[in-house]
Amino acid sequence: MTETNMPAARKAMIDSQLRTSGVNEPFVLARMGAVAREDFVPEGARAIAYVDRAVPLGNGKHLAAPLVHGRMLSEALPSPSDSALVVESGSGYLAELLRPLVGSLDTVSSDEVAKGKRGRKSYSLVLVDGAIEQLPESLAKQLEENGRIVTGIVQRGVTRLAVGRKVAGSVTLQPVADIGIPVLHAFDRPKEWSF
């Protein structure tokens, strides 16, 4: 695919992947139409930046399929009053989609979160750009009371989009859709021995 075909590919992504799957919020479609996915993948993967599956970035990292990011933004319902954190999977694409929709935005790598590193700031909205087996306590602590989180979760080998809210100091994730989301192995549960 040539550079001149990229705007057409972006429009086709919106019309054939997002709209047909129920992602029709004007703010989501506007952002996904404005941000060039091809700028967030390696040079050799630019031609497949708009396919309806995850694009390998190297080193076990992936850019999730467009539908994943569209659904995440739809579920997040970002607002200018939000202070947001994006836990990055390696591309930077989700953060760029979210940036103008919130009051402030920080990013952190999934590896940094998995190692327990966290800032002192709290957030009203957290998006995790990938599927996790468990929500790290360090990340839950950064979510404000009544704050929202949108992430992928892995349950019995199936990835699902999930949303949660912090209530009385606790975060509970509720699956909302089965969808193929690249797994962030930095958040895998420790393997337990069993018969």
mmCIF file of C-alpha atoms in Angstrom:
data_model
loop_
_atom_site.group_PDB
_atom_site.id
_atom_site.type_symbol
_atom_site.label_atom_id
_atom_site.label_comp_id
_atom_site.label_asym_id
_atom_site.label_seq_id
_atom_site.Cartn_x
_atom_site.Cartn_y
_atom_site.Cartn_z
ATOM 1 C CA MET A 1 0.000 0.000 0.000
ATOM 2 C CA THR A 2 1.371 3.412 -0.919
ATOM 3 C CA GLU A 3 1.369 6.487 1.320
ATOM 4 C CA THR A 4 -1.344 8.039 -0.869
ATOM 5 C CA ASN A 5 -3.656 5.094 -0.106
ATOM 6 C CA MET A 6 -3.375 5.468 3.688
ATOM 7 C CA PRO A 7 -6.260 7.974 4.097
ATOM 8 C CA ALA A 8 -8.491 5.614 2.081
ATOM 9 C CA ALA A 9 -7.392 2.696 4.281
ATOM 10 C CA ARG A 10 -8.202 4.754 7.395
ATOM 11 C CA LYS A 11 -11.694 5.517 6.059
ATOM 12 C CA ALA A 12 -12.225 1.848 5.166
ATOM 13 C CA MET A 13 -11.171 0.893 8.726
ATOM 14 C CA ILE A 14 -13.841 3.213 10.112
ATOM 15 C CA ASP A 15 -16.570 2.106 7.707
ATOM 16 C CA SER A 16 -15.903 -1.655 7.583
ATOM 17 C CA GLN A 17 -14.408 -2.444 11.004
ATOM 18 C CA LEU A 18 -15.647 0.129 13.509
ATOM 19 C CA ARG A 19 -19.120 1.153 12.318
ATOM 20 C CA THR A 20 -20.151 -2.410 11.441
ATOM 21 C CA SER A 21 -19.135 -3.544 14.948
ATOM 22 C CA GLY A 22 -21.195 -0.898 16.739
ATOM 23 C CA VAL A 23 -18.468 1.703 17.325
ATOM 24 C CA ASN A 24 -20.299 4.817 16.141
ATOM 25 C CA GLU A 25 -19.524 7.500 18.718
ATOM 26 C CA PRO A 26 -18.524 10.624 16.780
ATOM 27 C CA PHE A 27 -15.568 11.389 19.067
ATOM 28 C CA VAL A 28 -14.126 7.884 18.554
ATOM 29 C CA LEU A 29 -14.551 7.951 14.788
ATOM 30 C CA ALA A 30 -13.069 11.457 14.588
ATOM 31 C CA ARG A 31 -9.956 10.520 16.557
ATOM 32 C CA MET A 32 -9.414 7.238 14.729
ATOM 33 C CA GLY A 33 -9.852 9.058 11.431
ATOM 34 C CA ALA A 34 -7.348 11.735 12.424
ATOM 35 C CA VAL A 35 -4.513 9.613 13.846
ATOM 36 C CA ALA A 36 -2.399 7.721 11.303
ATOM 37 C CA ARG A 37 -1.927 4.132 12.576
ATOM 38 C CA GLU A 38 0.882 3.635 10.083
ATOM 39 C CA ASP A 39 3.006 6.085 12.086
ATOM 40 C CA PHE A 40 2.910 3.722 15.085
ATOM 41 C CA VAL A 41 4.216 0.529 13.459
ATOM 42 C CA PRO A 42 7.628 -0.439 12.049
ATOM 43 C CA GLU A 43 8.340 0.654 8.474
ATOM 44 C CA GLY A 44 7.870 -2.885 7.164
ATOM 45 C CA ALA A 45 4.382 -3.130 8.704
ATOM 46 C CA ARG A 46 2.957 0.159 7.397
ATOM 47 C CA ALA A 47 1.059 -1.616 4.612
ATOM 48 C CA ILE A 48 -0.863 -3.713 7.165
ATOM 49 C CA ALA A 49 -1.498 -0.973 9.740
ATOM 50 C CA TYR A 50 -5.251 -0.992 9.042
ATOM 51 C CA VAL A 51 -5.956 -4.727 8.928
ATOM 52 C CA ASP A 52 -8.467 -6.030 11.466
ATOM 53 C CA ARG A 53 -5.908 -7.847 13.621
ATOM 54 C CA ALA A 54 -2.981 -6.983 15.866
ATOM 55 C CA VAL A 55 0.195 -5.796 14.140
ATOM 56 C CA PRO A 56 3.519 -7.117 15.534
ATOM 57 C CA LEU A 57 5.887 -4.378 16.679
ATOM 58 C CA GLY A 58 8.806 -6.623 17.645
ATOM 59 C CA ASN A 59 10.063 -7.781 21.051
ATOM 60 C CA GLY A 60 6.719 -9.453 21.791
ATOM 61 C CA LYS A 61 4.798 -6.152 21.542
ATOM 62 C CA HIS A 62 1.754 -5.519 19.330
ATOM 63 C CA LEU A 63 -0.485 -2.725 18.112
ATOM 64 C CA ALA A 64 -3.979 -4.005 18.884
ATOM 65 C CA ALA A 65 -6.579 -4.272 16.124
ATOM 66 C CA PRO A 66 -8.505 -1.046 15.402
ATOM 67 C CA LEU A 67 -11.697 -2.449 16.921
ATOM 68 C CA VAL A 68 -9.953 -2.940 20.283
ATOM 69 C CA HIS A 69 -8.947 0.722 20.495
ATOM 70 C CA GLY A 70 -12.330 1.893 19.222
ATOM 71 C CA ARG A 71 -14.163 -0.149 21.860
ATOM 72 C CA MET A 72 -11.753 0.995 24.589
ATOM 73 C CA LEU A 73 -12.406 4.660 23.808
ATOM 74 C CA SER A 74 -16.172 4.041 23.624
ATOM 75 C CA GLU A 75 -16.187 2.359 27.038
ATOM 76 C CA ALA A 76 -13.880 4.963 28.602
ATOM 77 C CA LEU A 77 -16.088 7.948 27.707
ATOM 78 C CA PRO A 78 -13.183 10.372 28.245
ATOM 79 C CA SER A 79 -13.920 13.971 29.177
ATOM 80 C CA PRO A 80 -11.861 17.176 29.500
ATOM 81 C CA SER A 81 -12.160 16.880 33.291
ATOM 82 C CA ASP A 82 -10.317 13.521 33.292
ATOM 83 C CA SER A 83 -6.733 13.076 34.371
ATOM 84 C CA ALA A 84 -5.778 9.969 32.422
ATOM 85 C CA LEU A 85 -3.054 7.336 32.481
ATOM 86 C CA VAL A 86 -2.339 4.992 29.577
ATOM 87 C CA VAL A 87 -0.368 1.843 30.338
ATOM 88 C CA GLU A 88 1.498 1.406 27.068
ATOM 89 C CA SER A 89 2.010 -1.776 25.105
ATOM 90 C CA GLY A 90 4.795 -0.307 23.000
ATOM 91 C CA SER A 91 3.116 1.673 20.217
ATOM 92 C CA GLY A 92 1.936 5.006 21.687
ATOM 93 C CA TYR A 93 -1.172 4.896 19.463
ATOM 94 C CA LEU A 94 -3.808 4.653 22.214
ATOM 95 C CA ALA A 95 -2.283 7.592 24.088
ATOM 96 C CA GLU A 96 -2.332 9.691 20.907
ATOM 97 C CA LEU A 97 -6.010 8.847 20.348
ATOM 98 C CA LEU A 98 -6.856 9.855 23.914
ATOM 99 C CA ARG A 99 -4.652 12.965 24.306
ATOM 100 C CA PRO A 100 -7.039 15.737 23.118
ATOM 101 C CA LEU A 101 -10.069 14.139 24.800
ATOM 102 C CA VAL A 102 -8.836 14.503 28.402
ATOM 103 C CA GLY A 103 -7.552 17.308 30.599
ATOM 104 C CA SER A 104 -4.166 15.677 31.256
ATOM 105 C CA LEU A 105 -2.483 12.501 30.087
ATOM 106 C CA ASP A 106 0.481 10.505 31.338
ATOM 107 C CA THR A 107 1.862 7.265 29.959
ATOM 108 C CA VAL A 108 3.825 4.457 31.549
ATOM 109 C CA SER A 109 5.133 1.223 30.060
ATOM 110 C CA SER A 110 3.577 -2.067 31.070
ATOM 111 C CA ASP A 111 7.030 -3.253 32.177
ATOM 112 C CA GLU A 112 7.398 -0.320 34.594
ATOM 113 C CA VAL A 113 3.975 -0.987 36.119
ATOM 114 C CA ALA A 114 4.706 -4.710 36.459
ATOM 115 C CA LYS A 115 7.864 -3.861 38.406
ATOM 116 C CA GLY A 116 5.737 -1.878 40.865
ATOM 117 C CA LYS A 117 6.924 1.539 39.742
ATOM 118 C CA ARG A 118 4.269 4.165 40.076
ATOM 119 C CA GLY A 119 4.053 7.886 40.267
ATOM 120 C CA ARG A 120 2.582 9.931 43.061
ATOM 121 C CA LYS A 121 -0.274 11.182 40.942
ATOM 122 C CA SER A 122 -3.774 9.706 40.924
ATOM 123 C CA TYR A 123 -6.013 9.404 37.878
ATOM 124 C CA SER A 124 -9.727 9.488 37.159
ATOM 125 C CA LEU A 125 -9.263 7.312 34.056
ATOM 126 C CA VAL A 126 -6.806 4.492 33.363
ATOM 127 C CA LEU A 127 -6.561 2.620 30.068
ATOM 128 C CA VAL A 128 -4.381 -0.488 29.774
ATOM 129 C CA ASP A 129 -3.394 -1.133 26.148
ATOM 130 C CA GLY A 130 -3.527 -4.917 26.300
ATOM 131 C CA ALA A 131 -5.002 -7.886 28.137
ATOM 132 C CA ILE A 132 -3.856 -8.675 31.683
ATOM 133 C CA GLU A 133 -4.299 -11.694 33.941
ATOM 134 C CA GLN A 134 -4.298 -9.585 37.084
ATOM 135 C CA LEU A 135 -4.553 -5.905 37.940
ATOM 136 C CA PRO A 136 -1.402 -4.846 39.808
ATOM 137 C CA GLU A 137 -2.025 -3.273 43.214
ATOM 138 C CA SER A 138 0.305 -0.411 42.282
ATOM 139 C CA LEU A 139 -1.968 0.494 39.374
ATOM 140 C CA ALA A 140 -5.180 0.136 41.381
ATOM 141 C CA LYS A 141 -3.741 2.541 43.978
ATOM 142 C CA GLN A 142 -3.248 5.194 41.302
ATOM 143 C CA LEU A 143 -6.929 5.145 40.365
ATOM 144 C CA GLU A 144 -8.936 7.821 42.176
ATOM 145 C CA GLU A 145 -12.015 6.869 44.177
ATOM 146 C CA ASN A 146 -14.864 6.480 41.654
ATOM 147 C CA GLY A 147 -12.234 6.486 38.877
ATOM 148 C CA ARG A 148 -12.694 4.320 35.790
ATOM 149 C CA ILE A 149 -10.441 1.724 34.201
ATOM 150 C CA VAL A 150 -10.699 0.095 30.768
ATOM 151 C CA THR A 151 -8.468 -2.872 30.006
ATOM 152 C CA GLY A 152 -8.325 -6.256 28.426
ATOM 153 C CA ILE A 153 -8.411 -9.244 30.755
ATOM 154 C CA VAL A 154 -7.455 -12.867 30.231
ATOM 155 C CA GLN A 155 -9.912 -15.397 31.654
ATOM 156 C CA ARG A 156 -9.322 -19.106 31.040
ATOM 157 C CA GLY A 157 -7.255 -18.269 27.949
ATOM 158 C CA VAL A 158 -9.864 -15.932 26.408
ATOM 159 C CA THR A 159 -9.254 -12.189 26.137
ATOM 160 C CA ARG A 160 -12.108 -9.860 26.944
ATOM 161 C CA LEU A 161 -12.582 -6.121 27.086
ATOM 162 C CA ALA A 162 -13.366 -5.126 30.680
ATOM 163 C CA VAL A 163 -14.340 -1.988 32.541
ATOM 164 C CA GLY A 164 -14.077 -1.180 36.201
ATOM 165 C CA ARG A 165 -14.552 1.525 38.779
ATOM 166 C CA LYS A 166 -12.861 2.105 42.110
ATOM 167 C CA VAL A 167 -15.417 1.982 44.911
ATOM 168 C CA ALA A 168 -14.534 2.009 48.616
ATOM 169 C CA GLY A 169 -10.864 1.571 47.713
ATOM 170 C CA SER A 170 -11.427 -1.580 45.643
ATOM 171 C CA VAL A 171 -11.392 -2.082 41.868
ATOM 172 C CA THR A 172 -13.543 -4.756 40.269
ATOM 173 C CA LEU A 173 -13.328 -5.506 36.549
ATOM 174 C CA GLN A 174 -16.457 -6.461 34.624
ATOM 175 C CA PRO A 175 -16.060 -8.118 31.186
ATOM 176 C CA VAL A 176 -18.106 -6.393 28.470
ATOM 177 C CA ALA A 177 -17.032 -8.149 25.248
ATOM 178 C CA ASP A 178 -15.002 -11.114 24.053
ATOM 179 C CA ILE A 179 -12.432 -9.616 21.710
ATOM 180 C CA GLY A 180 -8.931 -10.541 20.605
ATOM 181 C CA ILE A 181 -6.544 -8.326 22.570
ATOM 182 C CA PRO A 182 -2.766 -8.792 22.662
ATOM 183 C CA VAL A 183 -1.702 -10.106 26.072
ATOM 184 C CA LEU A 184 0.674 -8.047 28.219
ATOM 185 C CA HIS A 185 2.722 -10.856 29.761
ATOM 186 C CA ALA A 186 4.216 -8.457 32.310
ATOM 187 C CA PHE A 187 0.893 -8.902 34.178
ATOM 188 C CA ASP A 188 0.747 -12.715 34.100
ATOM 189 C CA ARG A 189 -0.158 -14.420 37.367
ATOM 190 C CA PRO A 190 2.668 -16.411 38.915
ATOM 191 C CA LYS A 191 2.364 -20.055 37.871
ATOM 192 C CA GLU A 192 1.141 -22.301 40.682
ATOM 193 C CA TRP A 193 1.957 -25.934 41.106
ATOM 194 C CA SER A 194 -0.974 -28.378 41.061
ATOM 195 C CA PHE A 195 -1.806 -32.014 40.330
#
